[in-house]
Coordinates of C-alpha atoms in Angstrom, one line a residue:
M350 CA 38.8 77.5 -33.7
T351 CA 35.3 76.7 -35.0
D352 CA 33.4 73.7 -33.8
E353 CA 33.9 72.0 -37.2
E354 CA 37.7 72.5 -36.9
L355 CA 37.5 71.1 -33.4
I356 CA 35.7 68.0 -34.6
V357 CA 38.2 67.4 -37.3
E358 CA 41.1 67.7 -34.8
F359 CA 39.3 65.4 -32.4
A360 CA 38.7 62.8 -35.1
L361 CA 42.4 62.9 -36.1
T362 CA 43.5 62.5 -32.5
R363 CA 41.0 59.6 -32.1
L364 CA 42.5 57.9 -35.2
D365 CA 46.0 58.1 -33.6
H366 CA 44.7 56.7 -30.3
P367 CA 41.9 54.3 -31.0
G368 CA 42.0 52.5 -27.6
L369 CA 41.2 55.6 -25.6
D370 CA 37.8 56.8 -24.4
L371 CA 36.3 60.1 -25.6
E372 CA 37.4 62.1 -22.5
E373 CA 41.0 60.9 -22.7
I374 CA 41.0 61.9 -26.4
A375 CA 39.7 65.3 -25.5
A376 CA 42.4 65.7 -22.9
L377 CA 45.1 64.7 -25.4
L378 CA 43.7 67.2 -27.9
V379 CA 43.6 70.1 -25.4
R380 CA 47.2 69.3 -24.4
R381 CA 48.3 69.2 -28.0
L382 CA 46.7 72.4 -29.0
G383 CA 48.5 74.3 -26.3
P384 CA 47.8 76.9 -23.6
E385 CA 46.2 79.6 -25.7
R386 CA 43.6 77.2 -27.2
M387 CA 43.1 75.7 -23.7
L388 CA 42.3 79.1 -22.3
G389 CA 40.0 79.8 -25.3
F390 CA 38.1 76.5 -24.7
A391 CA 37.7 77.3 -21.0
A392 CA 36.5 80.8 -21.8
Q393 CA 33.9 79.4 -24.2
N394 CA 32.8 76.9 -21.7
L395 CA 32.4 79.7 -19.2
A396 CA 30.3 81.7 -21.7
D397 CA 28.1 78.7 -22.5
R398 CA 27.5 77.5 -18.9
G399 CA 27.7 80.8 -17.1
E400 CA 30.1 79.3 -14.5
L401 CA 33.6 78.0 -14.3
R402 CA 33.6 74.4 -13.1
G403 CA 37.1 73.5 -12.1
A404 CA 40.6 74.3 -13.3
V405 CA 41.2 75.7 -16.8
F406 CA 42.5 72.4 -18.2
E407 CA 39.4 70.4 -17.0
T408 CA 37.1 73.1 -18.1
A409 CA 38.7 73.1 -21.6
V410 CA 38.3 69.3 -21.8
E411 CA 34.7 69.7 -20.8
H412 CA 34.2 72.2 -23.6
V413 CA 35.7 69.8 -26.2
M414 CA 33.5 67.0 -24.8
R415 CA 30.3 69.2 -25.0
V416 CA 31.0 70.0 -28.7
V417 CA 31.7 66.4 -29.6
L418 CA 28.7 65.0 -27.8
A419 CA 26.4 67.8 -29.2
L420 CA 27.4 66.8 -32.7
R421 CA 27.0 63.1 -31.9
D422 CA 23.5 63.7 -30.4
A423 CA 22.5 65.8 -33.4
Q424 CA 23.3 62.9 -35.8
D425 CA 21.1 60.4 -33.9

């Protein structure tokens, strides 16, 4: 999944759950995309950071948050 596809999925999830904060939305998205994507996100986070920080689910959520925040910061 490309970063652009991830952002679209994140935006759609956020539309469905407007009252949640960004990290909660990222967690919902990781759960919804399933175990294969979760493992892929965790692996990408490991490649980006050079270390695995926590369990696979939390690491996958961290990757989603890093992509979303990087895009948000790039727009500022």
